XYZ file of C-alpha atoms in Angstrom:
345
model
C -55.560 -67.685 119.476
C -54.049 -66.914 123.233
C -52.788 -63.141 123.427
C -50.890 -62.254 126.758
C -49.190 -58.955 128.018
C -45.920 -58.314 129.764
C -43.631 -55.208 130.355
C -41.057 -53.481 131.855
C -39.606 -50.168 132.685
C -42.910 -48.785 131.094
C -42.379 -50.691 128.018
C -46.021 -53.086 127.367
C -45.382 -55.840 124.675
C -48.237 -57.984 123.387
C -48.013 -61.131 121.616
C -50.065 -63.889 120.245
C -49.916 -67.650 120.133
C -51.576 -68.324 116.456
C -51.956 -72.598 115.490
C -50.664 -75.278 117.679
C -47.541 -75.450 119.712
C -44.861 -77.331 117.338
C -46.047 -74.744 114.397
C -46.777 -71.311 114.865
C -45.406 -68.014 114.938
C -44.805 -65.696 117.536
C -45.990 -61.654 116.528
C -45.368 -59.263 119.209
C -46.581 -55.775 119.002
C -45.575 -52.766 121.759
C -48.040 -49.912 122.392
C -45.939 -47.681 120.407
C -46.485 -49.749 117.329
C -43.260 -51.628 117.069
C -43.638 -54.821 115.790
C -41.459 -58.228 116.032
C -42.435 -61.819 114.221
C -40.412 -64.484 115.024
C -41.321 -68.121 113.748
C -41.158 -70.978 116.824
C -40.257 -74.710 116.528
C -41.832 -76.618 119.509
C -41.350 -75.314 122.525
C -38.702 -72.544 122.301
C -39.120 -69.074 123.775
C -38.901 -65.897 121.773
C -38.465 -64.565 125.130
C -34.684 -65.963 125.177
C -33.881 -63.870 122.345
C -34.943 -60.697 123.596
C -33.768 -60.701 126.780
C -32.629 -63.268 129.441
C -33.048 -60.723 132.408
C -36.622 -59.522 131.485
C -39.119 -58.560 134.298
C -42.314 -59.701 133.257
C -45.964 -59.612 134.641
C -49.236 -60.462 132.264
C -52.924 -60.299 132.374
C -54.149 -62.855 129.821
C -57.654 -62.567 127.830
C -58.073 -66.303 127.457
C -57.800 -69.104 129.439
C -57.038 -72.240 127.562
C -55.021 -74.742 128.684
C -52.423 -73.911 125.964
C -52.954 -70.075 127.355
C -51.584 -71.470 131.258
C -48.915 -73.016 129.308
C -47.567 -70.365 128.081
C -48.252 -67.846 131.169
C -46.788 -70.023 133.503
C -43.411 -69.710 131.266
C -44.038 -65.880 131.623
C -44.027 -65.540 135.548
C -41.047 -68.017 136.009
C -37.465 -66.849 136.270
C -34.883 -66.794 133.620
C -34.407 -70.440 133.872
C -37.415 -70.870 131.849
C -35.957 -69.217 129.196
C -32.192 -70.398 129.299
C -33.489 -74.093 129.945
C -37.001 -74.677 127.843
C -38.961 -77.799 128.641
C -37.454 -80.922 126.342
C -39.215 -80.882 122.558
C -42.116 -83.323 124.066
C -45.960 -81.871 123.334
C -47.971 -82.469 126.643
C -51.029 -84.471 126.771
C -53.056 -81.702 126.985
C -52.329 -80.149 123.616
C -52.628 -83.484 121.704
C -56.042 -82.126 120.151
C -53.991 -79.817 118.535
C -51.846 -82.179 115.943
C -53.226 -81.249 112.107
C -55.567 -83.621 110.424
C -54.194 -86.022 108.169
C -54.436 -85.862 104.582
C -56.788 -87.968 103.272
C -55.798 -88.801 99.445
C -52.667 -89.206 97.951
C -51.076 -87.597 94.407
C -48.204 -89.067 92.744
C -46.781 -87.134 89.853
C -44.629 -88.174 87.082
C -42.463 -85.213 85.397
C -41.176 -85.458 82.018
C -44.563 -84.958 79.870
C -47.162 -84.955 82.679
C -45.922 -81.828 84.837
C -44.087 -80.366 81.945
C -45.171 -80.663 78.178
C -41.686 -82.230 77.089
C -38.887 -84.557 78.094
C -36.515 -82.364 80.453
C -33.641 -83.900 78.821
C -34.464 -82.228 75.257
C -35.601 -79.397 76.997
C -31.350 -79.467 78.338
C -30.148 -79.996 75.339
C -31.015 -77.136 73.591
C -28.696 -75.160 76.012
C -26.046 -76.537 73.378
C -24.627 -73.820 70.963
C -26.276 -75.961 68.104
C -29.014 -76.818 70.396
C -28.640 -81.043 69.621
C -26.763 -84.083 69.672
C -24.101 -85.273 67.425
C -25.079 -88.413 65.727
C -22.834 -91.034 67.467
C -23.491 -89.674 71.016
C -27.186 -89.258 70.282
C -27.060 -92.734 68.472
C -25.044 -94.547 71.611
C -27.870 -95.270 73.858
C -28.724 -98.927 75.003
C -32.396 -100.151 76.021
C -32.602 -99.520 79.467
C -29.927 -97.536 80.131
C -31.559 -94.308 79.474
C -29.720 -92.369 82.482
C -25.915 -93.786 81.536
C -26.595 -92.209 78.448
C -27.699 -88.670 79.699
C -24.856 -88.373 81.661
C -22.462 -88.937 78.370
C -24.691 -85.936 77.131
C -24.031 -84.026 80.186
C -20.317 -84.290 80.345
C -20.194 -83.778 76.299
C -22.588 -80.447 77.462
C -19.706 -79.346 79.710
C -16.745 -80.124 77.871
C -18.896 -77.829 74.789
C -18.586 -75.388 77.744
C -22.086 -75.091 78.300
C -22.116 -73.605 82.100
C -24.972 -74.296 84.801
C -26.387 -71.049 84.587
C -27.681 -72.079 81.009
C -28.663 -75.647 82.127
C -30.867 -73.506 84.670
C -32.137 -71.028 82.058
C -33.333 -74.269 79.613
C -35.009 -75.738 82.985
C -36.737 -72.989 83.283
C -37.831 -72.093 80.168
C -40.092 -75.452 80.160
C -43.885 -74.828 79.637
C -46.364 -76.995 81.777
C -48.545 -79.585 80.583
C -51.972 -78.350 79.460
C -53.661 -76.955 82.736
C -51.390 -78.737 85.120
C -51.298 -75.081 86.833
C -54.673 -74.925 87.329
C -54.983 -78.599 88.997
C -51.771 -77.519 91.551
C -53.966 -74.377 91.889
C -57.261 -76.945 93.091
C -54.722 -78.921 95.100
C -53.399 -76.238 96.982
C -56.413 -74.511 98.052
C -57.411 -77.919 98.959
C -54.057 -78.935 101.161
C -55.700 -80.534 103.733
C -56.932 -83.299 101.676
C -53.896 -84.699 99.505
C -50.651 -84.893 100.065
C -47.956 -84.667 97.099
C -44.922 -86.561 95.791
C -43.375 -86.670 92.308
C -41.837 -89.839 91.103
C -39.883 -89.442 88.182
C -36.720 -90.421 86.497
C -35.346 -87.588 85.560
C -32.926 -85.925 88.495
C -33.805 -83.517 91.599
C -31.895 -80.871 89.817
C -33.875 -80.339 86.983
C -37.369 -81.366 89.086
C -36.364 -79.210 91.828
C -35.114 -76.107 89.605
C -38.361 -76.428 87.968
C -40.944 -76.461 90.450
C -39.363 -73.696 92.492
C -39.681 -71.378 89.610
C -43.233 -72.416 88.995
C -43.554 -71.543 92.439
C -45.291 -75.031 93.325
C -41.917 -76.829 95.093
C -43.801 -76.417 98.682
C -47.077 -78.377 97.710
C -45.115 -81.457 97.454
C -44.104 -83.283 100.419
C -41.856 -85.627 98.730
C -39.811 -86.399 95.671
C -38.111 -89.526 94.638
C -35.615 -88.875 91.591
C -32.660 -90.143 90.846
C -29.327 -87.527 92.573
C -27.897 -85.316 90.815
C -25.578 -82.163 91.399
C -22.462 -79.837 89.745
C -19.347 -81.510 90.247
C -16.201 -78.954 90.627
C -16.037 -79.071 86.967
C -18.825 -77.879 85.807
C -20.757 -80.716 84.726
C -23.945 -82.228 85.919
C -23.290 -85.475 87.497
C -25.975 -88.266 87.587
C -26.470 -91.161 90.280
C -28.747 -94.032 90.177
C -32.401 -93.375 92.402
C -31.710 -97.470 93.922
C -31.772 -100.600 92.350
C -34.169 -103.594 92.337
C -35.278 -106.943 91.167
C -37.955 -105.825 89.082
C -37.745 -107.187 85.225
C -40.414 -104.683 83.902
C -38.262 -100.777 84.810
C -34.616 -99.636 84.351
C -31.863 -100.594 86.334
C -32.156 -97.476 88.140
C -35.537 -97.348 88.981
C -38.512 -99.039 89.609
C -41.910 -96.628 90.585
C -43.867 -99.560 92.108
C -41.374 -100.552 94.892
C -40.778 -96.411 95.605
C -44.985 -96.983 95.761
C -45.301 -99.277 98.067
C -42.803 -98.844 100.112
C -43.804 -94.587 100.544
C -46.954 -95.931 100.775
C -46.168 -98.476 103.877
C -44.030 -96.058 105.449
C -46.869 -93.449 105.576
C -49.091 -95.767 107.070
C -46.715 -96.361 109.957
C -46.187 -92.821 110.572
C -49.889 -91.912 110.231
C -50.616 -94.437 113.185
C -51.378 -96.919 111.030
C -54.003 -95.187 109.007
C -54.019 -95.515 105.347
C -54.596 -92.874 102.702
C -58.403 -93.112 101.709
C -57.064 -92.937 97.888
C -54.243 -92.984 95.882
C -54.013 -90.834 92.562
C -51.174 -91.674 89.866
C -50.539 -89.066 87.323
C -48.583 -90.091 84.230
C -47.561 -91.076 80.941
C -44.892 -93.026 80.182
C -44.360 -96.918 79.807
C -42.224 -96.760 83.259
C -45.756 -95.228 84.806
C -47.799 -98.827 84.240
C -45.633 -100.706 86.747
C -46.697 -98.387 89.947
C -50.186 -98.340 88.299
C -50.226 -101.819 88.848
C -49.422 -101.391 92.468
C -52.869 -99.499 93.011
C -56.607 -100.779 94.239
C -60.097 -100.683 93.256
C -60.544 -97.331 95.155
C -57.727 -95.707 93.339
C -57.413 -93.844 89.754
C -54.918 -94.081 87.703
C -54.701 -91.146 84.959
C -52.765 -91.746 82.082
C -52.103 -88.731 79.414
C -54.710 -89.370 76.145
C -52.857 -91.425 73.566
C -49.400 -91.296 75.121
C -47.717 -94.827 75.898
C -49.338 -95.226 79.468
C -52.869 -94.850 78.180
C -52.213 -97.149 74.903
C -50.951 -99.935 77.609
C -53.383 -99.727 79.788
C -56.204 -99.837 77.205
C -54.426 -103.161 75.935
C -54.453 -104.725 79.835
C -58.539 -103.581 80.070
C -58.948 -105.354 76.626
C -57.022 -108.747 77.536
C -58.789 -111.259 79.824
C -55.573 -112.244 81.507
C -54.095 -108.795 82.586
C -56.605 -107.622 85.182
C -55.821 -103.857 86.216
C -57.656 -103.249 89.270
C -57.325 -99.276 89.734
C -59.972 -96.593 87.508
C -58.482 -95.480 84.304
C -59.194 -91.647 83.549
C -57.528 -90.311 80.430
C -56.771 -86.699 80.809
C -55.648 -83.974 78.111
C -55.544 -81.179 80.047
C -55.245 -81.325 83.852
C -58.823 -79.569 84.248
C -59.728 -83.333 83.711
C -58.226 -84.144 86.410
C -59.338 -81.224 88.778
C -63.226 -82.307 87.425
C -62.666 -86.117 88.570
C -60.833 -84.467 91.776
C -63.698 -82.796 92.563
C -66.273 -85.628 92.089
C -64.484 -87.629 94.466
C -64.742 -84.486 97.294
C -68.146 -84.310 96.629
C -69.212 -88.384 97.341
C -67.328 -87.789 101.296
């Protein structure tokens, strides 16, 4: 932490530099006790914003490069602060980029973060809370999402608004102890990085996780689109589409795997993730699965349709499945094969 002084007409501001330049936040305090916090992307001065024409002197306490940096800013003129420096880190503060996350997390959603399909969990926002039989008896083997989004415009035309769509969303309990395993992740942030694949839709993911309070732990979530049209209704779109026999038509897990995966290696400078967790449950959760390596775990939910599959490929002698299988029931199992992993480093 740098901490530098400057005033004028009698007025002495303090403020201090906390983290690296690119991600910090600016806290100045005057001697009268007036403080200001103001949150800085890379390279822009706080000084612009409270006052082009300011006089300033300092006497600094520390005397790292990053501290020169910032004092040299501090006895220019006012074209420092009207012009900053283009958003380009310096050699010299290159030491201060965060350390990469080591291990990887992919979460389903329906039945591994929540304890029930999202879409039932919807349709209970219905004034009968279900179906009628020929709309809940028109769906056609993989086309699961054309058929939701007959539900969603029969939800709207019932007059079923999106403030109760929220309401269901939200209403959702969590898998068994799938709090207490974000809880271990997030006090342990610096070693895994999170994304949710799932096809359900961002809506209901998104809607979900920010009441939980967990949407910041995950850096990424692939789900198929979805939004309000003017209308009222909730208005699906395909995640992509693919070549791949084994998923639905509008998605396939292992090629969002390996391509997220690929993708992050190129912007990690070409480092890999150590090891890759998948989380799951469902029959669409074996194809990534397949995508992992003998250093990753896959963990399927106890006795739903990922686990059963999986225990079939480990029994057959021509479906070799290269990844650890660890069943969970709650997701303390998880957190206990978590840490057992942080303790071998």
């Amino acid at each position: 932490m740098s901490h530098f002084y400057f005033g004028r007409k009698g007025a002495c501001w303090a403020f201090n530099l906390k983290g690296h330049v690119g991600s910090c936040v600016w806290r100045l305090t005057s001697r009268s006790g007036f403080k200001w916090e103001y949150p800085l992307l890379l390279w822009e001065s706080p000084l612009t914003n409270l006052s082009a024409s300011l006089g300033c002197g300092r006497r600094s306490r520390a005397h790292s490069r990053p501290s020169q940096l910032i004092c040299s800013l501090l006895r220019g003129t006012t074209q420092h602060f009207l012009h900053p420096p283009k958003m380009t880190a310096p050699p010299n503060l290159s030491h201060a980029a965060p350390q990469q996350q080591r291990f990887l997390v992919l979460f389903d959603f329906d039945e591994t973060i929540i304890n029930e399909s999202s879409d039932d969990a919807v349709v209970r926002a219905l004034p009968g809370q279900h179906l009628p039989d020929w709309l809940r008896n028109s769906y056609r083997e993989g086309h699961y999402n054309e058929h939701m989004q007959k539900v969603l415009v029969y939800m709207a035309e019932q007059g079923v608004s999106e403030d109760s769509i929220r309401s269901a969303v939200e209403k959702i309990q969590p898998s068994p102890g799938l709090l207490n395993l974000f809880q271990y992740l997030h006090s342990h942030q610096q070693d895994f990085e999170l994304a949710v694949v799932s096809d359900a839709n961002m809506y209901i993911i998104e809607t979900w996780l920010e009441r939980a309070g967990v949407r910041h732990l995950f850096r990424k979530i692939f789900t198929n689109p979805a939004s309000f049209d003017n209308s009222g209704c909730l208005m699906l779109l395909p995640f992509h589409s693919h070549s791949c026999s084994c998923c639905p038509e509008n998605m396939c897990k292992q090629v969002i795997l390996r391509e997220y995966l690929a993708g992050r290696q190129k912007e990690r400078g070409g480092a890999p993730f150590q090891k890759v967790f998948y989380i799951g449950d469902g029959a669409n959760d074996i194809c990534p699965s397949l995508a992992l390596g003998p250093r990753d775990t896959a963990f399927p939910r106890r006795d739903f349709p990922m686990h059963r599959l999986l225990l079939e490929r480990q029994q057959s002698q021509t479906a070799k499945f290269k990844a650890n299988v660890v069943p969970w029931v709650s997701g303390e199992d998880i957190v206990d094969c978590l840490k057992k992993i942080m303790e071998e480093r």
